[in-house]
Tab-separated table of C-alpha atoms in Angstrom:
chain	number	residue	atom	x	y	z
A	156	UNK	CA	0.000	0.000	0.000
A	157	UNK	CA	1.445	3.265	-0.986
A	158	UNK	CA	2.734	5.745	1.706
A	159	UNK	CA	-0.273	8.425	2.339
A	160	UNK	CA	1.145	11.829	1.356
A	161	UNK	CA	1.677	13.949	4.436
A	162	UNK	CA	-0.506	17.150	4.690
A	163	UNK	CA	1.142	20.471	4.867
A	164	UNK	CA	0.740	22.973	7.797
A	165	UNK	CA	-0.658	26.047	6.601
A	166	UNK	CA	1.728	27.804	10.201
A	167	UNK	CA	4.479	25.768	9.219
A	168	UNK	CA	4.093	24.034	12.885
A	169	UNK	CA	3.899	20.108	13.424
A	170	UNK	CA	3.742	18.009	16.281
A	171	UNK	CA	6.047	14.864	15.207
A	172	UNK	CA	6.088	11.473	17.265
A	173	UNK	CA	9.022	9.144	16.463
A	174	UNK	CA	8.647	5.423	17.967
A	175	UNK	CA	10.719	2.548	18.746
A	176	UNK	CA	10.328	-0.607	16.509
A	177	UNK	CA	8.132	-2.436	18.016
A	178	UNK	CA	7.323	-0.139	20.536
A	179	UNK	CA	11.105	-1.610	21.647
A	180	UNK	CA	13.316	1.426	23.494
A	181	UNK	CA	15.189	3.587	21.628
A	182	UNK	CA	17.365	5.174	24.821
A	183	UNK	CA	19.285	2.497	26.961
A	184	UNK	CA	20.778	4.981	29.035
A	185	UNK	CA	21.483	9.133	29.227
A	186	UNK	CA	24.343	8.911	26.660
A	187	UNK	CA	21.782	7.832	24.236
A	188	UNK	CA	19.414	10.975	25.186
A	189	UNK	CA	22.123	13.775	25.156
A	190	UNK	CA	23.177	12.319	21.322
A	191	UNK	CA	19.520	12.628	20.288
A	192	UNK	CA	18.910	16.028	21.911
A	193	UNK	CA	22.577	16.737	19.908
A	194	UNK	CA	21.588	15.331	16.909
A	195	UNK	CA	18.082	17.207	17.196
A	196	UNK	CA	19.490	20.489	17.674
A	197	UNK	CA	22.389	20.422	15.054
A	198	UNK	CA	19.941	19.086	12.025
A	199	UNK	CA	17.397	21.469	13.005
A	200	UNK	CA	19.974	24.274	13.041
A	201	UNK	CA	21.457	23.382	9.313
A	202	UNK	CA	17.960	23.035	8.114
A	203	UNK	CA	17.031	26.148	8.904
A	204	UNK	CA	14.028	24.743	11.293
A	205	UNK	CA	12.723	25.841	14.939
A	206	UNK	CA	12.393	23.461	17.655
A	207	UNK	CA	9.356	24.813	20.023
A	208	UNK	CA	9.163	21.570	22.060
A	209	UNK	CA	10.118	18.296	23.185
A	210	UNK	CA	9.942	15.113	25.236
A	211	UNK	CA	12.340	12.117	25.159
A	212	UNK	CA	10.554	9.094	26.310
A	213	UNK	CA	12.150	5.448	26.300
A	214	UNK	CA	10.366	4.237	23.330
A	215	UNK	CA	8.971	7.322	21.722
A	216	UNK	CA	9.871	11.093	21.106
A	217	UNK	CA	7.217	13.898	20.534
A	218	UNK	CA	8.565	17.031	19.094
A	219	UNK	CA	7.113	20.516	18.186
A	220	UNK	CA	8.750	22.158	15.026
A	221	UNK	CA	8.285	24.864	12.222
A	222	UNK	CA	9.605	24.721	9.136
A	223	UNK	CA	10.945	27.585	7.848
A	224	UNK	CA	11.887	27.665	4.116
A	225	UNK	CA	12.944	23.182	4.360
A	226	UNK	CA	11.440	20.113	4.250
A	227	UNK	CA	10.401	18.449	7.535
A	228	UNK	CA	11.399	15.057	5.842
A	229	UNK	CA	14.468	16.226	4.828
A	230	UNK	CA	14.926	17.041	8.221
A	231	UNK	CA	13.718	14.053	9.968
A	232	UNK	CA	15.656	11.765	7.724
A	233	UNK	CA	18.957	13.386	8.868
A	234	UNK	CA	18.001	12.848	12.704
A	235	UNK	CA	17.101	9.305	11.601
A	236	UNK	CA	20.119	8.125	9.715
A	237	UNK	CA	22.525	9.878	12.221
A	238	UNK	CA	21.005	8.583	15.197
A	239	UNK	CA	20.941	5.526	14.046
A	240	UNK	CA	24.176	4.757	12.745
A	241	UNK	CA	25.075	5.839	16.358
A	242	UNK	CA	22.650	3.407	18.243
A	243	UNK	CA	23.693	0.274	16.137
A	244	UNK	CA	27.810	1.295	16.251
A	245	UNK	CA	27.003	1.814	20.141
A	246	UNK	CA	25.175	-1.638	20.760
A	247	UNK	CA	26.791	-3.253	17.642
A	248	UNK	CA	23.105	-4.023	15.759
A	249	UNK	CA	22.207	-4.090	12.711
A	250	UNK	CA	18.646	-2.846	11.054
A	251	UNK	CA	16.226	-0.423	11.772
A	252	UNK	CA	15.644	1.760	15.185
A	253	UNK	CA	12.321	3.775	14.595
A	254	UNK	CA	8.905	2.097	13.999
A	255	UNK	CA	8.352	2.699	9.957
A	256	UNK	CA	7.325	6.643	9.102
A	257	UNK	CA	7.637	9.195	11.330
A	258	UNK	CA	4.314	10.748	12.328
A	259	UNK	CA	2.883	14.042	11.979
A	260	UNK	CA	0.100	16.386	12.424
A	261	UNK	CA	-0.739	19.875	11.339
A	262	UNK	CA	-0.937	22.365	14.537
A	263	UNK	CA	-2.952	24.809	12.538
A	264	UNK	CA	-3.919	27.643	15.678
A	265	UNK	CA	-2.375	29.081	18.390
A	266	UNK	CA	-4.749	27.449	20.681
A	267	UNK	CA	-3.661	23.685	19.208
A	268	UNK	CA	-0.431	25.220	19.727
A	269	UNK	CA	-0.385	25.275	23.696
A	270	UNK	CA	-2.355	22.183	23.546
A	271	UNK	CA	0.780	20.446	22.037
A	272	UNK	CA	3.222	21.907	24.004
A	273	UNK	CA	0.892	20.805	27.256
A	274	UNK	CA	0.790	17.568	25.970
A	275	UNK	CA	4.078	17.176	24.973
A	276	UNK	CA	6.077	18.418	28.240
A	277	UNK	CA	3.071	16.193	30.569
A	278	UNK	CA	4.371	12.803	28.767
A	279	UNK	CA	6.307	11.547	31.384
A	280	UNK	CA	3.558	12.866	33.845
A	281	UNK	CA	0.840	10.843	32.183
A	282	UNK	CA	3.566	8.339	32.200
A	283	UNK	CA	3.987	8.155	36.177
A	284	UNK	CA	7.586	8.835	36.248
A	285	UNK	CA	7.355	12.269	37.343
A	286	UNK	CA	4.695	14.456	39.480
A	287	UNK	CA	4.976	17.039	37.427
A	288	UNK	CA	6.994	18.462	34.022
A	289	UNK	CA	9.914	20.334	35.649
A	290	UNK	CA	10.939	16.993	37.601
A	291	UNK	CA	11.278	15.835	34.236
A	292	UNK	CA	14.907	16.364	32.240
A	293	UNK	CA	14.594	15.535	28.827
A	294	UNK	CA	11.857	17.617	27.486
A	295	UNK	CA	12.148	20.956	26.630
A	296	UNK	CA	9.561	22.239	29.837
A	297	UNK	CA	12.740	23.725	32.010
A	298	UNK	CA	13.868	25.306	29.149
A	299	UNK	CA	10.540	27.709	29.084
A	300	UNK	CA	10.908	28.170	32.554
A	301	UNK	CA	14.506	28.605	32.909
A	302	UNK	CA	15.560	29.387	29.506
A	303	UNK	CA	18.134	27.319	29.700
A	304	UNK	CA	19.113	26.418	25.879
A	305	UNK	CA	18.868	28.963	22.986
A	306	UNK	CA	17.940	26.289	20.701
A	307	UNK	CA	14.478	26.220	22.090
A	308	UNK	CA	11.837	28.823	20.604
A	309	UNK	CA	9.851	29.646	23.086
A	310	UNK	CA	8.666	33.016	22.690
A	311	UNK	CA	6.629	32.221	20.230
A	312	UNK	CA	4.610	30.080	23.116
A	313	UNK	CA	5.000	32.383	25.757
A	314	UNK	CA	4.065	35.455	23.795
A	315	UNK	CA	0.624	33.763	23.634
A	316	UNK	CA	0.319	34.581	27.473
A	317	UNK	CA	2.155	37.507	27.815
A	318	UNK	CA	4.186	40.213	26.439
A	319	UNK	CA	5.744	40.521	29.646
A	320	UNK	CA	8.213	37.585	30.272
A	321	UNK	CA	7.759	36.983	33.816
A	322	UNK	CA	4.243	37.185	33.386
A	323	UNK	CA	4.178	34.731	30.994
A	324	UNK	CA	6.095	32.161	32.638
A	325	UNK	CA	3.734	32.193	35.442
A	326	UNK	CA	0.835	32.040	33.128
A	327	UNK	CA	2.308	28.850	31.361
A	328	UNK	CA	3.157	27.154	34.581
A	329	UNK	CA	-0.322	27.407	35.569
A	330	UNK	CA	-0.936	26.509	32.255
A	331	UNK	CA	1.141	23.180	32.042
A	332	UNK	CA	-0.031	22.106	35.107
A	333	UNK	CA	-3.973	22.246	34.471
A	334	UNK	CA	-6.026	19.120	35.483
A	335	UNK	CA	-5.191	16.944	32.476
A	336	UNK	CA	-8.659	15.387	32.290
A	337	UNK	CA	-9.977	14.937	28.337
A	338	UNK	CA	-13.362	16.750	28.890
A	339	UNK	CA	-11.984	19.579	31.113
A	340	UNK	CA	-9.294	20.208	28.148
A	341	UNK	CA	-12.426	19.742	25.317
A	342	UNK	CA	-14.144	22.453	27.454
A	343	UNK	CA	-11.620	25.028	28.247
A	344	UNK	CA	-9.683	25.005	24.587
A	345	UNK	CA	-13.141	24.709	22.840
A	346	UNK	CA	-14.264	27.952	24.599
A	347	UNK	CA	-11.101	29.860	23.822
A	348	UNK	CA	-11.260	28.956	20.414
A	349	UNK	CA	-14.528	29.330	19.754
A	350	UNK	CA	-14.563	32.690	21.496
A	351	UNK	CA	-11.862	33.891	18.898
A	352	UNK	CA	-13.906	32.338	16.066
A	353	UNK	CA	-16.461	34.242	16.686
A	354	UNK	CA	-14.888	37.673	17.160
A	355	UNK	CA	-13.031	36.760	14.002
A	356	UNK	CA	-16.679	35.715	11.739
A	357	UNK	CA	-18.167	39.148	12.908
A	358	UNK	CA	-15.371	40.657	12.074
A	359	UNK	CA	-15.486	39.551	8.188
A	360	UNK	CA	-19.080	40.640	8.122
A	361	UNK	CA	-18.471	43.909	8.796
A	362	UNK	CA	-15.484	44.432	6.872
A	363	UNK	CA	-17.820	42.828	4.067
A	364	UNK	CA	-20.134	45.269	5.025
A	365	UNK	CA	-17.908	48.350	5.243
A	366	UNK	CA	-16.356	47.900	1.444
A	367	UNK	CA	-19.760	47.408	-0.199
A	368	UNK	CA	-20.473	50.436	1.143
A	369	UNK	CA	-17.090	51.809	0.081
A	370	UNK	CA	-17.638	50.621	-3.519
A	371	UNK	CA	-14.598	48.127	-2.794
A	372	UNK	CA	-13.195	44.402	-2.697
A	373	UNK	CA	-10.928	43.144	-0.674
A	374	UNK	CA	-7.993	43.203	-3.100
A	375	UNK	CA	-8.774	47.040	-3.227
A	376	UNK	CA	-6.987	47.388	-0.009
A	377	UNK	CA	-3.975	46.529	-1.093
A	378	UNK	CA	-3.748	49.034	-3.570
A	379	UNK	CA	-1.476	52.141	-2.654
A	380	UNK	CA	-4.115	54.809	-3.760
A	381	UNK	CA	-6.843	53.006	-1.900
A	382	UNK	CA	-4.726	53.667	1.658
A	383	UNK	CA	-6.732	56.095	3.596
A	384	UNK	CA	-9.814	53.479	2.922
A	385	UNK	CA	-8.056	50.613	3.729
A	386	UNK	CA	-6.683	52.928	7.173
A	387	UNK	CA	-10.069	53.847	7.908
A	388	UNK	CA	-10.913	49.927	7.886
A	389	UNK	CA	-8.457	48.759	10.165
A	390	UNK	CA	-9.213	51.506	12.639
A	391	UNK	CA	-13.003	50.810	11.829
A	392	UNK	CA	-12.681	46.798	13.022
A	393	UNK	CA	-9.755	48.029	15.721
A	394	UNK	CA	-12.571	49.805	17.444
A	395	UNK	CA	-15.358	47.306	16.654
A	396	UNK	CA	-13.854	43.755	17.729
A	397	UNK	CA	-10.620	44.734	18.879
A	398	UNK	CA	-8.594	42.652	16.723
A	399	UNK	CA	-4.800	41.890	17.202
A	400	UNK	CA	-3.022	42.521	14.168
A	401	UNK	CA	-2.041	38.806	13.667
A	402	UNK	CA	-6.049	38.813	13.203
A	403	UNK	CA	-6.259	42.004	11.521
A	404	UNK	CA	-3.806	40.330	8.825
A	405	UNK	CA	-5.240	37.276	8.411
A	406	UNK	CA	-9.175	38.559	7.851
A	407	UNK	CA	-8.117	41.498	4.991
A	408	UNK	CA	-4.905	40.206	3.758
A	409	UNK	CA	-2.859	43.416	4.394
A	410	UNK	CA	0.603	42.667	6.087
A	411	UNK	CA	0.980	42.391	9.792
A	412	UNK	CA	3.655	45.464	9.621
A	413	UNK	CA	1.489	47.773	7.723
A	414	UNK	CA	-1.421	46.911	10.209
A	415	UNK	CA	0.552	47.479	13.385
A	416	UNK	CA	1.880	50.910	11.466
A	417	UNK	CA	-1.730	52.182	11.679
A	418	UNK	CA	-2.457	51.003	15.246
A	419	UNK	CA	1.108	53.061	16.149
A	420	UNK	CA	-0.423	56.183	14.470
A	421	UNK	CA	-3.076	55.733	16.502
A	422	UNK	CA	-1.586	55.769	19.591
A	423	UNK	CA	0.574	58.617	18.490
A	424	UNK	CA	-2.817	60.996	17.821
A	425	UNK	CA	-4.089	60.184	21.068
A	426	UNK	CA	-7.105	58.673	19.531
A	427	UNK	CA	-8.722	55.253	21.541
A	428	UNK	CA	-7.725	52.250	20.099
């Protein structure tokens, strides 16, 4: 049966699980977890890719990455063949480590975002061999709190919380250490991200609204005569819904810098955001 062609993240973000084969350990002992976490770092690095998370369990590895310009494959081919060579030369084997394909799923919103990097640093918690994340070494979870490794990108995480760092680490403490229970993490996510859904569907109506009465589409905006209209429209749903500019960007297409260039001229006439 042929391989099913993996589907592409629209954020550049997947949450990757690599297992043993046969569900048979692929770490005998902490030598064989720094050389991953080595090997992870320095093919990430060459391939131009961003590690946000991960967890180093003895038969299975979840990580969190975003793929810049390369190809995740690419990238998990070259952890694959390096570690390996260095497993089988360590216990003198022969034949393959991992369990077939890697896996991998789309994280496609910032709210699936902290729900993978919950998930992913509460492994060996789940697991019962720790109480809770930061008793746990090989994941990334100390490095959030304790920015301990530059490798790690987690301000993309924390920013989600918090602007303000120390704010934010608190936040994602509290955060990481919810009750882990299915339908208390289907209720609280599902809120958030329903919330933002539907702040973000008014939203559309009334810019649909506002350029049918301007006589415009939405490619319109992006045209350099059309700029006090397409100013007056980001101020218009600024003041309406109160949209970031990350949302701003994504519901009228006009860059994130040009959008946060209006709110700044905003905030430099004194006028309410």
């Amino acid at each position: 049966m042929p391989r099913q062609a993996r589907i592409y993240s629209e954020t550049g973000i997947y949450h990757i699980m690599l297992r043993g084969n046969e569900k048979r350990k692929i770490f005998l002992d902490d030598e064989d977890r720094k050389r991953f976490v080595y090997t992870l770092f320095e093919k990430a690095s060459e391939e131009k890719s961003d590690i946000y998370a991960y967890c180093l369990m003895d038969n299975h590895v979840h990580l969190l990455l975003y793929e810049h310009s390369a190809n995740i494959a690419r990238l998990m081919k070259r952890i694959n063949v390096s570690f390996v060579y260095y497993f089988n030369k360590k216990y003198k084997r022969v034949g393959h480590l991992f369990q077939d394909r890697y896996k991998s799923e789309i994280v496609d919103n910032e709210y699936y975002l902290l729900a993978a990097v919950r998930y992913i640093h509460n492994n060996p918690v789940k697991a019962g061999i720790a109480s809770c994340p930061e008793q746990y070494w090989w994941s990334s979870y100390c490095d959030y709190i304790y920015k301990k490794r530059n490798e790690i990108i987690v301000d993309k995480v924390l920013n989600l919380f918090s602007e303000n760092n120390a704010e934010a680490i608190k936040q994602f403490i509290i955060f990481s250490n919810l009750d882990c229970d299915i339908e208390f993490i289907d209720f609280m996510e599902k809120s958030l991200y329903e919330i933002r859904l539907e702040q973000e569907r008014h939203a559309v109506e009334a810019l649909c609204s506002i350029l049918s009465c301007k006589g415009l589409c939405l490619e319109d905006l992006l045209k350099k005569e059309n700029c006090k209209q397409r100013n007056e429209v980001i101020i218009c749903l600024k003041k309406d819904f109160d949209l970031s500019a990350r949302q701003m960007a994504f519901i009228t297409n006009i860059g994130k810098g040009t959008v946060l260039k209006v709110y700044n001229e905003m905030v430099r006439e004194n006028r309410p955001l």
